[in-house]
Each structure stands twice: as C-alpha cells, then as structure tokens.
Coordinates of C-alpha atoms in Angstrom, one line a residue:
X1 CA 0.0 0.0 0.0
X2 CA 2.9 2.2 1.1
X3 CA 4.3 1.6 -2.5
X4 CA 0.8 2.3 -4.4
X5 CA 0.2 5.5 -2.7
X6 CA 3.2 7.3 -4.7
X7 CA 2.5 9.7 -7.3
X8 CA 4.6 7.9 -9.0
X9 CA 1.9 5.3 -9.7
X10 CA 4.4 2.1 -9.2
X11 CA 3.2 -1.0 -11.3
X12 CA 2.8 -4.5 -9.8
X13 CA 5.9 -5.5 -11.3
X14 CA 8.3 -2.6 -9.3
X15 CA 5.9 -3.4 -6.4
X16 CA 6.8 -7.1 -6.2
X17 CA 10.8 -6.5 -6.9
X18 CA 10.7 -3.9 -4.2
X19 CA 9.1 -6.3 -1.6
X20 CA 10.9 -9.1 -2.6
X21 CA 14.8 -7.2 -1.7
X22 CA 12.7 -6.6 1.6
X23 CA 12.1 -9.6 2.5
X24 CA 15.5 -11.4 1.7
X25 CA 16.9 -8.6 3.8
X26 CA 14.6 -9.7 6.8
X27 CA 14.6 -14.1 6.2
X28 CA 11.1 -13.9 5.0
X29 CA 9.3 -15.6 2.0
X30 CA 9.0 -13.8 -1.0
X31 CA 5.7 -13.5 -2.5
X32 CA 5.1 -14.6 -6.0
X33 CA 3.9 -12.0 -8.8
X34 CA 0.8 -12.6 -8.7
X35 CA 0.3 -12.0 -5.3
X36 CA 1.7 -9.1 -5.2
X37 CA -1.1 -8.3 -8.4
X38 CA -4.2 -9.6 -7.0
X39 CA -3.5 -7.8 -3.5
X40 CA -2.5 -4.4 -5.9
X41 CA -5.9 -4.3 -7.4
X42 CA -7.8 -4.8 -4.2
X43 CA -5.7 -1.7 -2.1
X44 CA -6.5 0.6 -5.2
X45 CA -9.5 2.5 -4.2
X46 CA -7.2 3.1 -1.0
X47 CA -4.9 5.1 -2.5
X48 CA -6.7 7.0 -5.1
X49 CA -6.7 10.3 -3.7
X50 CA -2.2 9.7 -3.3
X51 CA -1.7 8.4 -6.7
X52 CA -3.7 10.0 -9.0
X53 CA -4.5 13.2 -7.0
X54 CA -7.9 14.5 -5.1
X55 CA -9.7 15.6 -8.1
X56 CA -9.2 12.1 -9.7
X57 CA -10.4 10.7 -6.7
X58 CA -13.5 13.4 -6.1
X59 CA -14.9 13.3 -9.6
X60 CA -13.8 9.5 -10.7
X61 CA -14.1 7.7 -7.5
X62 CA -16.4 9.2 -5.2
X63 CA -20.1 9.0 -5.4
X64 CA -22.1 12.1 -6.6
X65 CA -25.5 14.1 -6.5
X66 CA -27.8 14.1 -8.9
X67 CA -28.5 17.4 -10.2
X68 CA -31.3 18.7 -12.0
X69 CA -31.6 21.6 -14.8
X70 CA -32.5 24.7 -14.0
X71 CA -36.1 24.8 -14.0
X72 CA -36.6 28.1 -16.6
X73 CA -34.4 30.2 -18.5
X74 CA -32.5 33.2 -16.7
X75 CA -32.3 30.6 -13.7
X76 CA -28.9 30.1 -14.1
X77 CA -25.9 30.6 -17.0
X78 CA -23.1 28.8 -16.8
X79 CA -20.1 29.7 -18.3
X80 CA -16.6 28.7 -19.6
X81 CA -13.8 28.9 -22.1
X82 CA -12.9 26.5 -25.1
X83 CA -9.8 26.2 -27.6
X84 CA -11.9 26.3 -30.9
X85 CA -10.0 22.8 -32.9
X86 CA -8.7 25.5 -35.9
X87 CA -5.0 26.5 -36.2
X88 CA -3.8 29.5 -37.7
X89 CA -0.3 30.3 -38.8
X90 CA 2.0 28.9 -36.1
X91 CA -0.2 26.3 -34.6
X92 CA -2.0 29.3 -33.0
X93 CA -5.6 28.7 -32.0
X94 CA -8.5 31.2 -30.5
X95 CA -10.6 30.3 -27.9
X96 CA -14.6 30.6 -27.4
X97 CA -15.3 31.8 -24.4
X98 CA -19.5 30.9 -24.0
X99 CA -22.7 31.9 -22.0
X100 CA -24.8 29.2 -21.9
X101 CA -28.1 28.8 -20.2
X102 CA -28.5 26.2 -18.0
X103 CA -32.3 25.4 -18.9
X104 CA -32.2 25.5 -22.4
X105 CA -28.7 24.4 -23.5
X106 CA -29.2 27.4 -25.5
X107 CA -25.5 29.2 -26.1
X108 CA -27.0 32.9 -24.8
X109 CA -23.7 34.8 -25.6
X110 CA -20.0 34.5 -26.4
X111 CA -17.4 35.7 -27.3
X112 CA -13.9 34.5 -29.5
X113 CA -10.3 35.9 -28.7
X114 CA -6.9 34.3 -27.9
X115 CA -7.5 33.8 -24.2
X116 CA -10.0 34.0 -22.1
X117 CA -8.8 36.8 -20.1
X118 CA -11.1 39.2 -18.2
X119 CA -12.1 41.3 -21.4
X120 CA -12.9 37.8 -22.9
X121 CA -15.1 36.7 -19.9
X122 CA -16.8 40.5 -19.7
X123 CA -17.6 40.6 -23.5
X124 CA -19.2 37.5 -23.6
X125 CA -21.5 38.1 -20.5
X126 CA -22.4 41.8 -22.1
X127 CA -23.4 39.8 -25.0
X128 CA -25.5 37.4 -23.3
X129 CA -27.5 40.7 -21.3
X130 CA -27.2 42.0 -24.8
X131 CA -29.0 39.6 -26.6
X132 CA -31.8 38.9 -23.6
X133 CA -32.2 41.8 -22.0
X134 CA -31.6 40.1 -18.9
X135 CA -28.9 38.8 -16.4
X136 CA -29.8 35.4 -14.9
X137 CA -30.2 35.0 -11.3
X138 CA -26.8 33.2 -11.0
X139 CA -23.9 32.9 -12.8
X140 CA -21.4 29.6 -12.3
X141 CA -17.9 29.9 -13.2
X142 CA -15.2 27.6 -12.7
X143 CA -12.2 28.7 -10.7
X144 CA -10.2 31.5 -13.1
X145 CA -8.0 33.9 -12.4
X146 CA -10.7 36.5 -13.7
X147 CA -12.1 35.8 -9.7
X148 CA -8.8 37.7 -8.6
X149 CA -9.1 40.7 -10.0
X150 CA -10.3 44.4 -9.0
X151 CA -12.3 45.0 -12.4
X152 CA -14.2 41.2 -11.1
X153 CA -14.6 42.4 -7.5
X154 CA -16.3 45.3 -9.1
X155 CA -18.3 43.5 -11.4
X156 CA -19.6 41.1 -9.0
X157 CA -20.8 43.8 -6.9
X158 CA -22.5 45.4 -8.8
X159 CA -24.6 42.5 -10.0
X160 CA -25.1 41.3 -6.3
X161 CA -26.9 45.0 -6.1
X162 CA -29.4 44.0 -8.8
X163 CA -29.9 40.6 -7.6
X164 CA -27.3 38.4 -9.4
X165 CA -25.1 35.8 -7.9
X166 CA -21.9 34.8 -8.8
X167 CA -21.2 31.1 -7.9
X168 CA -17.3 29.9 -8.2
X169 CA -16.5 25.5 -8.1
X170 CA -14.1 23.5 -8.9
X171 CA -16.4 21.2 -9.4
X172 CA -16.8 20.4 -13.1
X173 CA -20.4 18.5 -12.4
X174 CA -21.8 21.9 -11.0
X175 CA -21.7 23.3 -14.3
X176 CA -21.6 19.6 -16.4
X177 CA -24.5 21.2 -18.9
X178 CA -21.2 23.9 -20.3
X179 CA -18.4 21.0 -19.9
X180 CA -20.3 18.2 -21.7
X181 CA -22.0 20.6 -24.3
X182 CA -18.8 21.7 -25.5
X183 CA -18.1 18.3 -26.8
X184 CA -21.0 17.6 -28.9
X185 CA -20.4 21.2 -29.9
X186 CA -16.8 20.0 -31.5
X187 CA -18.1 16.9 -32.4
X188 CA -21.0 17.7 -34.4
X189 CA -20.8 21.1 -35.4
X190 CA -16.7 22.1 -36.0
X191 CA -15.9 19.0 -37.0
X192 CA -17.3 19.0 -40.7
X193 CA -15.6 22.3 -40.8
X194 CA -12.1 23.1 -42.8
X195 CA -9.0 22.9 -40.7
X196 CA -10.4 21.0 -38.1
X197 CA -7.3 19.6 -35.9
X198 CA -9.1 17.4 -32.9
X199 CA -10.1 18.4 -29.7
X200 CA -6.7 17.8 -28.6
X201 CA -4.7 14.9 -26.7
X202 CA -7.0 15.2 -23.5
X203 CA -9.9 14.4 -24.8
X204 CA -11.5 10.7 -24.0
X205 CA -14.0 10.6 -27.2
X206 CA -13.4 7.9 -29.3
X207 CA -12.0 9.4 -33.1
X208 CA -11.8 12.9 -31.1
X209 CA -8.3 13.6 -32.7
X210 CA -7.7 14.2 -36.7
X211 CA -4.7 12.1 -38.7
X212 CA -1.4 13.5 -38.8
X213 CA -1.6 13.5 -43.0
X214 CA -4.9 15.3 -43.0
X215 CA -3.1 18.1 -39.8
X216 CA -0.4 18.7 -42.0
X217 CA -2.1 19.8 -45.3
X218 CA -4.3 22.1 -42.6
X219 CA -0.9 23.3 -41.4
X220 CA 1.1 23.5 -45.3
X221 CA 1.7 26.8 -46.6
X222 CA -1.9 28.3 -47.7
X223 CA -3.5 26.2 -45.8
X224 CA -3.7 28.2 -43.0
X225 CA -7.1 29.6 -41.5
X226 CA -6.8 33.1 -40.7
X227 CA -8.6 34.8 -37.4
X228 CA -11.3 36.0 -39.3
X229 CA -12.1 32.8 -41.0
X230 CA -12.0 30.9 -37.4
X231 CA -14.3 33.7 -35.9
X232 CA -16.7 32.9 -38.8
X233 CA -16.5 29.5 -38.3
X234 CA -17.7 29.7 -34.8
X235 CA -20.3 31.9 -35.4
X236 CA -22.1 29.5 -37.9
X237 CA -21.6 26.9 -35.4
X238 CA -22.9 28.5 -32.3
X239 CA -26.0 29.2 -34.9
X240 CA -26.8 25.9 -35.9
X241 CA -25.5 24.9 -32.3
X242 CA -28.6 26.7 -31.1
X243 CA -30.9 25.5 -33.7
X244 CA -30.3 21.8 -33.9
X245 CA -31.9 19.1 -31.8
X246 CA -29.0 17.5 -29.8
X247 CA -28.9 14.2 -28.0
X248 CA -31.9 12.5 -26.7
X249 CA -33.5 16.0 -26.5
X250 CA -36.7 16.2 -29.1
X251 CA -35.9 20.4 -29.4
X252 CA -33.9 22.4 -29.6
X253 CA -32.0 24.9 -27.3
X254 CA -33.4 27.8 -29.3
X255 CA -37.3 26.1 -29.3
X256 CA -36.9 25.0 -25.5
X257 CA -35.4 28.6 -24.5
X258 CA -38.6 30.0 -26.1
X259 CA -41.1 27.9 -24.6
X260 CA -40.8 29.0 -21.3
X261 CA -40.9 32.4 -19.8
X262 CA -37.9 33.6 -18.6
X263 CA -37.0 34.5 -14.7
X264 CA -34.2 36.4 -15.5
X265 CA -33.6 40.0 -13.9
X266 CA -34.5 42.6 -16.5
X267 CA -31.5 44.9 -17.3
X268 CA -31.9 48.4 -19.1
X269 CA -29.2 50.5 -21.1
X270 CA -28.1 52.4 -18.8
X271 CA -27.9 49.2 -16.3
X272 CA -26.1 47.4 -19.1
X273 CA -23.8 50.5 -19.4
X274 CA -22.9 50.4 -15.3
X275 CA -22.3 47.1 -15.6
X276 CA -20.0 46.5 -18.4
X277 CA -18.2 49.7 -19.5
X278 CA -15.3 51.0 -17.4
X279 CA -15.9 54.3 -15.8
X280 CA -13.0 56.9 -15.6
X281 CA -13.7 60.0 -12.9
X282 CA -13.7 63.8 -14.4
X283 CA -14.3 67.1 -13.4
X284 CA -16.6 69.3 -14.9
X285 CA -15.1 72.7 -15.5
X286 CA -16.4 75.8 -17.2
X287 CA -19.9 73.4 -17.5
X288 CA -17.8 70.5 -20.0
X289 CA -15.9 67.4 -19.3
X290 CA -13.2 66.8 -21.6
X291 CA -11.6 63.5 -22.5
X292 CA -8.1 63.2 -24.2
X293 CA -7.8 60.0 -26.1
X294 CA -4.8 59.5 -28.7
X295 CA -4.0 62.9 -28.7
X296 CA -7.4 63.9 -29.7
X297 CA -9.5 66.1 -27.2
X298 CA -13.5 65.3 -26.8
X299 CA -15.6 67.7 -25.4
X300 CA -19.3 67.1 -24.1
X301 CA -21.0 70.2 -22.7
X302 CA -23.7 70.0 -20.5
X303 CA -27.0 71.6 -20.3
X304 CA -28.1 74.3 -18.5
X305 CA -29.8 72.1 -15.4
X306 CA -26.7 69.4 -15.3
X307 CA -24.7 72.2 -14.7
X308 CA -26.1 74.0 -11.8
X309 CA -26.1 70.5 -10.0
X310 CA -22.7 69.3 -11.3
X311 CA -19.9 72.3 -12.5
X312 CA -16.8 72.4 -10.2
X313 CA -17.9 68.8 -9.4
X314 CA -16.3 65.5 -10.2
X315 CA -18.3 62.4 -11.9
X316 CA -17.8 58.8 -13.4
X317 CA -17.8 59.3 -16.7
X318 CA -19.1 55.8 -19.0
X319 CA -19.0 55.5 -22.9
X320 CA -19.9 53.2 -25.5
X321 CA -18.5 55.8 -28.5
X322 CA -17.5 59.4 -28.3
X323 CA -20.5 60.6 -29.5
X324 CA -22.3 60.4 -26.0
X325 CA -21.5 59.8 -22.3
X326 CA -23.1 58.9 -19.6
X327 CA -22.6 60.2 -15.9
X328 CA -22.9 58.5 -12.7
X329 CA -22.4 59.9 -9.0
X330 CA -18.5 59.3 -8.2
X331 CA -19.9 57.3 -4.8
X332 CA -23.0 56.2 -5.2
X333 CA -22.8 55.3 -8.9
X334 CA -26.5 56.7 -9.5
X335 CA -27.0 57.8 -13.0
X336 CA -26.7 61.3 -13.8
X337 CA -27.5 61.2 -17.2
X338 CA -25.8 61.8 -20.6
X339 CA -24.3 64.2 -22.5
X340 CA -24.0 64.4 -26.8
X341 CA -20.2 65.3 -28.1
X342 CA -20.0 69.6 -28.3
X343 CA -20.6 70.7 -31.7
X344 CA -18.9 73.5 -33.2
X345 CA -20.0 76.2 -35.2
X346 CA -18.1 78.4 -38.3
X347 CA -17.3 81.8 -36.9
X348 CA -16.9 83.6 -39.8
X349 CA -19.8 84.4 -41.5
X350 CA -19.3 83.2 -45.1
X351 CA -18.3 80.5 -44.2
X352 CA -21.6 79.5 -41.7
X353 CA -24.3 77.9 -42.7
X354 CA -28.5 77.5 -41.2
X355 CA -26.8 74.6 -38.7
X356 CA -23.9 76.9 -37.3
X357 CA -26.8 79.4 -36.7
X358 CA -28.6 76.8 -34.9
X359 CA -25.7 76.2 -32.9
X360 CA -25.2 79.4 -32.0
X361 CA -28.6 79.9 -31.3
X362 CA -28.7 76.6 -29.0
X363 CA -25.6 77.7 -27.0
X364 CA -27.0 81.6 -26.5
X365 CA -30.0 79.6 -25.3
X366 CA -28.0 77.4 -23.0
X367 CA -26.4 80.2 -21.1
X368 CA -29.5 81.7 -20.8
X369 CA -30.6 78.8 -19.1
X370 CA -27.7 78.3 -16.9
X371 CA -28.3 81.6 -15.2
X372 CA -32.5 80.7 -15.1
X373 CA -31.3 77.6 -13.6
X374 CA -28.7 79.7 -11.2
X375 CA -31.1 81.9 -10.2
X376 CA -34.2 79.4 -9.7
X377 CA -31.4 77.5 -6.9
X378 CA -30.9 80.8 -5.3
X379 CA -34.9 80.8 -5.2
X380 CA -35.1 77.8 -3.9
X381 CA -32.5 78.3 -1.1
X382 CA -33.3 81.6 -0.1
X383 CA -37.5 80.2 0.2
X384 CA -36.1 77.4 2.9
X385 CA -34.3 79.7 5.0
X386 CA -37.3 82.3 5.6
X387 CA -39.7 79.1 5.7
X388 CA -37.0 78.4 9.2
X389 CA -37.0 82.2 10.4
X390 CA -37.7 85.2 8.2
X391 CA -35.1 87.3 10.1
X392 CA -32.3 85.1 10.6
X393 CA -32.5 84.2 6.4
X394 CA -31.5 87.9 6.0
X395 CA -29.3 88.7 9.0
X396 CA -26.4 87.6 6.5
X397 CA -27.3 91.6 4.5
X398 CA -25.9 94.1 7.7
X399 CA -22.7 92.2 8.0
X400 CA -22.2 92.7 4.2
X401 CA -22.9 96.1 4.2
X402 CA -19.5 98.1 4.7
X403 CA -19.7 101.0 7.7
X404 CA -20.1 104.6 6.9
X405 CA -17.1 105.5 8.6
X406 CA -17.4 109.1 8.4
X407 CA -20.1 109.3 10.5
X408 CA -18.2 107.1 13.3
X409 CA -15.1 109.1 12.8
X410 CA -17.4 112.1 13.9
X411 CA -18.0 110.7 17.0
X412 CA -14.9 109.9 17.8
X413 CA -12.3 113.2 19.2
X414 CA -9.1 111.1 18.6
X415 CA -10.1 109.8 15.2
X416 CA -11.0 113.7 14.3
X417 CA -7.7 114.9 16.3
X418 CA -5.8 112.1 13.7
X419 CA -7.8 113.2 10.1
X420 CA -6.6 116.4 11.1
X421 CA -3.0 115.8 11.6
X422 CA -3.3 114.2 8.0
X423 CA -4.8 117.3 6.5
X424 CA -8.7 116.5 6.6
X425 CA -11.4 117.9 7.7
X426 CA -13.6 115.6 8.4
X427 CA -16.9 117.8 8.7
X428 CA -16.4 118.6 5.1
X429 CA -16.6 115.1 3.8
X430 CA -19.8 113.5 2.3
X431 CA -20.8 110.0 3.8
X432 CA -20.0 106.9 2.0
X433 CA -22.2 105.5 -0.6
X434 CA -23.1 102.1 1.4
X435 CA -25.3 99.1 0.0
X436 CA -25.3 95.6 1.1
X437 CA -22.8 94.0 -0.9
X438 CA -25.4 90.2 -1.1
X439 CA -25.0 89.2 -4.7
X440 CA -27.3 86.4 -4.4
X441 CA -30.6 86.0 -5.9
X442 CA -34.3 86.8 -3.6
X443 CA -37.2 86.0 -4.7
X444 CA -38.5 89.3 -3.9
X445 CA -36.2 91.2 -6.6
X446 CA -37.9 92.2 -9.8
X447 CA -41.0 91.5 -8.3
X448 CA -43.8 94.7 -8.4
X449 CA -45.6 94.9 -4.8
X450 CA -49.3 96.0 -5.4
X451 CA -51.8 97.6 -3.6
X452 CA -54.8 95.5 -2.5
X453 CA -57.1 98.0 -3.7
X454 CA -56.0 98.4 -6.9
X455 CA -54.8 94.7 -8.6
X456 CA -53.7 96.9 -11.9
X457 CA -51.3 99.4 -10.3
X458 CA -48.3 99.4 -8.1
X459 CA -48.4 100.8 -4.6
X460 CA -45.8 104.0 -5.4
X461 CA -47.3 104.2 -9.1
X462 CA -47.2 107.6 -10.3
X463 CA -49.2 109.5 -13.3
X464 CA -46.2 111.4 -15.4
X465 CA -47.6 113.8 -18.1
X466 CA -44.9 114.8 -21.0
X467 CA -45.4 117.6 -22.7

C-alpha cells in the first residue's frame, strides 16, 4: 500500500521487486507476482486520492449528486472557455469563451479571442445581457483567475446590487451542462468544418483527434485559416448549435429557451452601461468634461440644469462611442444622465451655414438657461431659509454692508484729532455710498408689490404727463 500511494503510480511488477529485496533482507518468503497483483488491485481504491490526485479521486471515485436543470431560463448561465480545434499560422488557436443557459442548453452569448482573459469573460456576458435583456439569477464559473481581480470584485458587486449571484466551483459536475455541451459542440458542429485539428490529446472521445496527414495539409503553406475565418467558423456553429436538436432532446436549445418564460432580472441601457463599460472619474469645469484620447481632445458640454447641480464637481464618466456619455455619482454610482459630443459652429460668417446658426442659437439659449437655472437655486435656497425664520434668512445683508465710517469718525475726538493731523477735515466730507454687498438672488427682486385695492397698479405708481 505504502508503495501504491506514490504519485509515482508504481506497477505490480516494481511493487513485487521492491518487496521481494525486503524480505530477503529480513529471512522472509517472497511472495510470487501474482500475489503481489491480486493484493494491488484490491488496495487501489485506497490510494486513489495519493496516486492520481484529489480531483481524480473526487470526480472519478467518489459517489455524486444528482442534479437537475435549471427549472426556466435566466435561472442560471453557466459559463466557460474552449480552444476552438482550428489552427492559424503557427499552430495558434482562438478560444470561445460561452454563455450558456442552464435550462435551455441554449449558447445565450460569447465571445472569440486568444484567451479567455477578463475582457474575454466580460464581453461575452455583455453579449449574453445584450442579446436577452436580462442577467440570470446566478452565474457559475469555474475557478479562473478572472475571480482575482479588481475589475471582477467590481463587477460582482455590482450584479449582487441588482440581484445576481456569482457562484465559483471546482467542481466540473456543478456546471456539467457547459463541460459536456462543449463536446457535442466540437463533435458535431466544428468538426465537418475546414481545418479541423481534434479536440486535442485530453480528450476521452473515441476518433476525437484528426490524422497526422490530414493536420499537415491544414498546417502546409496556404493552408492556413486566418482569425477572421476561425471567428466565422464559430459563429455558424454557435447558430446551428442553437438551432439543432441534440442528443436525446426532441428540441432544440433555441425552441426549449422559447417555450418557457424567462425569470431572469431585466436589465436596461443604462444598467447594461454600469455594468460593463469602465468608468473613468472627471471634473466638470467651465460646464464641459473633456476627455483626451490618442491625442485627440472630446468635449461634451452639459446643459443648462446638469450644470447648476454638477460644475466644479467631479463624476464617473461611462462610454460606449465618443459621441455620447453617460454620468454617474463618483460614490454612489447613481445615473446622472448623458451628455452628446459639443458641436462646433463656423465663426466667420461666409463661411456658416442655417446649422452653425442653430448652434449658435442653442448655445445663446443654453447660457440663458444656466443663469434661469442659477437663479431658480438661489430661489429655492433663499425660500427654505425664511420658511426656518424670516429674520435670521436675511441677517447675512448688515454684515455685508461696509460701515459709513465718516459718520463714526465724527464721534470719535481722537479719530478727528488724527484726520486732522493728515490734513482732513472731516466735517467737510460727504458720507460713503453704502449698500449691502449680497450678490445672491431673492425671490422678492424684480417683483412689483401692489396695492390690495387696486390689482392693476403698483403701490408708489405715479401718473407722469410729458409735454
């Protein structure tokens, strides 16, 4: 047993020379051969989990649960990467990195690139959302080194907040319906395909790897496939993938997905935006965010209500293209809304035409606004403070009011006795024009007090007659 239990994975025959030095070393018998065979086969399920490893033991060995389907689609996607069987010039391959619904069978979204790196895995879910306008209640990945990083952290987060979870095992049996599907996938849909090389030297399917003679005419010069020929290639497969019956199932993924309602969690645009497009932080200055890419400068301006909540502020900033963004609150990652690219208008005038005069027009209009927008805050402000204590909202007025000093200096024999020595008089100099120096908006400016008897006519109206 002490000799089966090696990684090594001794045979019968080392196993019976290695006891039989023992026990001519210590007077005993030596067994015979097959002994040492029939007592080598018996002890093997005791050393599984030395000699081949845990995992061989855990999903070879051991007893496991039966597990059922998900019980309608959106229940649960399970997802993984596979090397599409295709090389391209230097024995390179691509990999398909797949969404697939656990209900159906039904491939909901993927993606094809060299690895499956985070962008991979991140483009293929956005896909999925994409394409059903929903995220699935959980997701099931295996183990990859996607679960280490910030942008997953982030991710995973932010689909826990609308109701997603994100399931991790080692356990190829927890998401079986991916693993096994990706081999009738090779089988019966790349396979009739040009260029296709096997499913490699893993793989326990009988006929699962292509001849040498047929691999090297794929592999000759010209013979190549090229990216864009592979990426085609899966595409048609996923598609009649989808569409075909498969196995002992009497429809298929696309007819099974469609005949039962789906329990996903509906996700909007601007949902699908939070979720899958990086956000970079900016501050808005001078009522625009600009963002440098390449050398190039994009400027988005916003309108006149964005900016009396958001100038001299920083925001997360989110974009498909450059010709809109979207904001979000830097903490809170509310949206904010978006904002189109500026647009710039001829400023000479030969050389303008009716849509430079509607931009002109739009921004005069936009200032405009700003300062409606400006003023209707100061309303608002100025309204809650007398609403607390009509005195107190406008006790702020004498402390901005400078003091006449020339009538203080009056009172005063030293400060007189000092103007004097300086060559003034102060008797002879006229008071100080004083006014509060409150710049802010009140609701009562501009407005015309009337008189309750007469609702046409101001209080102090007065009859002028010109002659």
């Amino acid at each position: 047993m002490d000799a089966m239990s090696s990684g090594k994975k001794y045979g019968p025959t080392f196993i019976h020379r290695t006891i039989s030095e023992l026990c001519e070393q210590r007077g005993y018998k030596t067994p015979s051969l097959s002994w040492v065979k029939t007592n080598y086969y018996k002890m093997l399920p005791l050393v599984t989990a030395n000699r081949c490893g845990n995992d061989e033991q855990t999903y070879n060995e051991l007893p496991y649960a039966g597990i059922l389907r998900a019980s309608a689609p959106g229940g649960q996607w399970q997802i993984d990467g596979w090397r599409l069987p295709f090389y391209m010039e230097g024995f390179r391959t691509l990999t398909l990195f797949a969404v697939m619904d656990a209900h159906s069978g039904r491939i909901v979204g993927y993606y094809v690139d060299h690895t499956e790196n985070t962008e991979t895995i991140l483009k293929g879910i956005e896909n999925a959302v994409h394409n059903t306008g929903m995220l699935p209640r959980e997701i099931v990945s295996d183990n990859h080194s996607f679960n280490q990083t910030k942008e997953a952290e982030n991710f995973k987060e932010a689909l826990v907040k609308m109701g997603c979870t994100w399931t991790v095992t080692q356990n190829p049996r927890h998401k079986g319906i991916v693993e096994r599907s990706f081999g009738t996938f090779g089988e019966t849909f790349c396979k009739p395909m040009y260029g296709y090389i096997g499913q490699g030297i893993r793989s326990r399917r009988a006929n699962s790897r292509t001849s040498q003679d047929l691999v090297t005419k794929y592999t000759r010069s010209g013979g190549w496939l090229t990216e864009d020929q592979i990426k085609l290639i899966a595409v048609q497969c996923v598609e009649q993938y989808n569409s075909t019956c498969i196995g002992k199932r009497t429809e298929s993924p696309d007819a099974i997905y469609r005949k039962t309602d789906n329990i996903g969690i509906p996700v909007d645009f601007i949902h699908r935006i939070t979720l899958f497009t990086r956000k970079g932080l900016y501050k808005v200055k001078k009522g625009q965010i600009n963002i440098e890419r390449s050398g190039t400068v994009y400027e988005y301006q916003l309108s006149a209500e964005q900016f009396a909540k958001l100038n001299g502020k920083t925001v997360a900033v989110r974009y498909v293209d450059r010709d809109m963004i979207y904001l979000f609150d830097e903490k809170t990652d509310e949206s904010l809304g978006s904002v189109p690219r500026k647009r710039y208008a001829h400023g000479a005038i030969c050389d303008q035409t009716q849509e430079d005069i509607e931009i002109l027009n739009k921004h005069k209009g936009r200032l405009n606004g700003i300062k409606a927008a400006i003023k209707r805050r100061q309303d608002e402000i100025t309204e809650r403070a007398v609403a607390i204590d009509p005195e107190a909202a406008y006790a702020m007025n004498p402390k901005l009011t400078p003091k006449n000093i020339i009538e203080s200096m009056k009172a005063s024999g030293r400060r007189i006795s000092e103007a004097r020595r300086l060559g003034v008089n102060p008797e002879y100099v006229t008071n100080m024009p004083v006014f509060s120096e409150v710049a802010t908006h009140s609701p009562e400016d501009g407005k015309t007090k009337r008189d309750k008897g007469s609702p046409f006519a101001p209080h102090d109206h007065k009859i002028k007659t010109y002659k």
